[in-house]
Amino acid sequence: MTTPVLDVKQLAVQIPVADGILHAVRDVTLTVARGETLCVVGESGCGKSLTSLAVMGLLPGSARRTAAHMRFAGEDLLDMTPRRLRDLRGNRMAMIFQEPMTSLNPAWTIGDQLTEPFLRHGKGNRREATDRAVFLLERVGIAAAGRRLVQYPHELSGGLRQRVMIAMALMCGPDLILADEPTTALDVTIQAEILHLLAELQREFGMGLLLVTHDLGIVARVAHRVAVMYAGEVVESGPTVTVFDEPRHPYTRGLIDCIPIPARSRPGVPLGTIPGLVPSLVGGIEGCAFRERCAFATEPCARPVPVTTGAEGHAWRCILPSAVPSLLENPA
Amino acid sequence: MSDITATPPPMKLRKKRGRILGNSGLILAATVLGLITLMAIFAPWIAPHDPYAQTLDDRLIPPAFIDAEMADPRYLLGTDNLGRDYLSRLIYGARISLLIGLLTMLVSGVIGTVLGVAAGYFGGRVDTVVSFLITTRLSLPVVMVALAVVAVAGGSLQVVVLVLGLLLWDRFAVVMRSATMQLRNLEYVAAAQAVGCSTPRILVGEILPNLIPALVVVASYEMAQAILLEAALSFLGLGVQPPLPSWGLMVAEAKEVMLFDPWVILLPGLAICILVLAINMLGDGIRDATAPEGRS
Amino acid sequence: MLRFTLRRLLLALVVGIAVSAIAFMLLRISGDLAISLAGEDASPAEVERIREQYGLNRPIVVQYAEWLWRAVQGDLGRSLFYPESVANLIMSRLPVTLTLAGLGLVIALLISLPLGIIAALKRNTWVDRGALGIAVIGQAMPNFWFGLLMIFFFGLALGWLPISGSDTWLHFVMPAITLGWFSAPVLMRLTRGGMVEVMTSDYIRTARAKGLPGRVVVLKHALRNAIIPVVALCSVQFGNMLSGSVIIETVFALQGIGYLAWEAISRRDFPVVQGILLLVALFYVILTLVADILNAWLDPRIRRG
């Protein structure tokens, strides 16, 4: 068993806010292997973006992160010196952000921003940097790459800018890419193209890909494995097919039920919903965070719920003895 | 017995009061300013001597904290080169600075507000003309023009106020113009127009009251500018004329004897500094209290 | 871009004419120029003679038209007290003032840029409050008083620097510092504000994610964007320094156009005064234009639409 590219155990992030301490991430355990795509899925505010920021060491100044361990290709990330962390960033682990429109510096050319990490991490000289930039721009589907190099970000559309961001992440040949909702801000047709591109690139370059999203459709399409997050915790994780076929946590089941399926959802039949609201994360939470909204909750759910593991690395945080049945009138 | 039926003040006002009272800089500034104003008003009763009385035997006596030996208890802050009591002159000087500051601020405020509100509300031609006026005014070197006019018209309080007032309205105009433009597009103005309110009524009733916070901030800034400019003009001999105890003039007089008694330049300059500082801090404080989201 | 520049140049011309007209009128209507020139004790006959001699008895518009016509040909008239033409007089003194203003601007930037950047990076710490405190105090001091204090400390008490004249570069140190100190607060606040806003941008996060060192992130990525309005303001500040040179040059006895203006005003040498006002006004207008051009040029979004 080779060393996973990313190995995180019991990651927690706390942010001081006006009324106390916000436990934005409470307990996240996940691994990403080389050549594998792990999707972290959950609704807004569940802490999935902060998880990837915590890995990269890009949390806001007042935030505190703790973990049992957090390793990148075997190297400890928690106690790493800032200098070493900067050496890794943009080099062996790279990040793609959600907003392509504002993630590029308007005052510098595309070419300059692409070659920057390459030169900074000593991968070669300026000539080689430019060559690689052109190669990658073409690889991500941007025609006339040479001309694009001297253009400024505002001269490119959102879809093009996101492709540039992907190329930028690949400049130094990273072992791990963290993509935080890379397609959310784009048109639906472009979304499909970008996802297809990411999957292709992964097959070709073999890096690990941690893809954060709120869209289960994306998970179904590209993820080898999935981690479902709720209220700062991973509530279920495992191979995508297994989790989708036999969800062991009611929240996962709720998410799956929520997906409208054009062929099957008929007029007059209510779409799936999950009643209730996400609990506040200020101050700790006792027991299962989902129990207020869960149709299957019982008294023991008020106490801390242990993680149960099953076959092929399928793990879940629920005491239900078997797969959660669908709550729809006419389940898929 | 408290009136239990009294309604509490609107939430916004209560919050504002809290912010005003909680801002220590604002309170300090207001206190200092208040003290200086009182000092100016009650000058004849506070000042130990006549600021114009020259006693040529008692020239250039230093204050106690400079040279305790040579000091004279009759003149707490010493005397100037004509034997006049410094403390009294400083106290009376506050009158000149405050008077000129206030009057100039009023003159320039009226001009600038009228122009700015007209430009912001009516737009179009009016705006073009006013913008041109502002650009032209901004291209005038204020100090030089003020000097030139005072030189020809003669230096006196009225002339200084008039000249400065006619020159310092640009900031009022710019700020009032942009503020009015923002307000004009708000719904309640459209509502007032729809109901058939006449233009003057809209201007006075809807727009003007909402301009007051910005107006106060600009007014404080311009008052400080006026005081500094008057001091500069008087320093150059082309402002208020001697023997009036303008602080700027006092610095000029002190400059003459700087080689031998350098301490003389300290006090009037410091007085100007403190007054301007207090006014600026007051303006900053009011701006913070009325627009809290803008501040970091 | 070109059309924009041309339009602004035209505006500059119109404003320049307007300013010169205002200056011209002001000198004549704020009082009787002839009486001012002749002096208070002069007899009515003398005053009349002066009026004749300088053509002050003609309608103002005629006087102005004549002066303007000559001015566009480069003839600004002759000084009433100096033997040279106004144009020569001004040109001979201009280098001193330009040097002074230039040095003043450099000093202002040397003070305000580092302070502004550090204050933005360490917001709400004592460094930030200290910098803002300096800014607040700097804006409250009368500049002539500050100049005098400097003369006293560095010139008289310590004897390090010369206190008057403009022979060596040392003569410019104190005046330049006085000028710069006065402009620094507003530049510092603008820098700080711009940096604070820019540092929260997404592209700064991207720069960090690329593993770039802090220095590069702040200077190359953040400052490059935050500085745009500051550069534009510098242009305007330069203009203010030209105007404020009147005070500084008289305090430090520097032979620039500010000093010349004060001399001319005191002596009612009105051709010189008109000439200087026209020149400074033109400078102002051109500097504002330069500010707009710099603004547009530094921001690629405007430059390349």
PDB file of C-alpha atoms in Angstrom, chain C residues 99 103 161-162 166-176:
ATOM      1  CA  THR C  99      13.722  70.945  -7.579  1.00  0.00           C
ATOM      2  CA  LEU C 103      12.465  66.581  -3.560  1.00  0.00           C
ATOM      3  CA  LEU C 161      22.193  72.534   7.947  1.00  0.00           C
ATOM      4  CA  PRO C 162      22.268  75.991   6.362  1.00  0.00           C
ATOM      5  CA  SER C 166      19.831  77.941  -2.350  1.00  0.00           C
ATOM      6  CA  ASP C 167      23.458  77.368  -3.250  1.00  0.00           C
ATOM      7  CA  THR C 168      24.106  73.777  -2.338  1.00  0.00           C
ATOM      8  CA  TRP C 169      21.889  70.737  -2.193  1.00  0.00           C
ATOM      9  CA  LEU C 170      22.095  70.924   1.594  1.00  0.00           C
ATOM     10  CA  HIS C 171      20.050  74.066   1.404  1.00  0.00           C
ATOM     11  CA  PHE C 172      17.195  72.026   0.036  1.00  0.00           C
ATOM     12  CA  VAL C 173      17.074  69.416   2.763  1.00  0.00           C
ATOM     13  CA  MET C 174      15.019  71.227   5.363  1.00  0.00           C
ATOM     14  CA  PRO C 175      12.620  72.914   2.954  1.00  0.00           C
ATOM     15  CA  ALA C 176      12.019  69.623   1.147  1.00  0.00           C
TER      16      ALA C 176
END
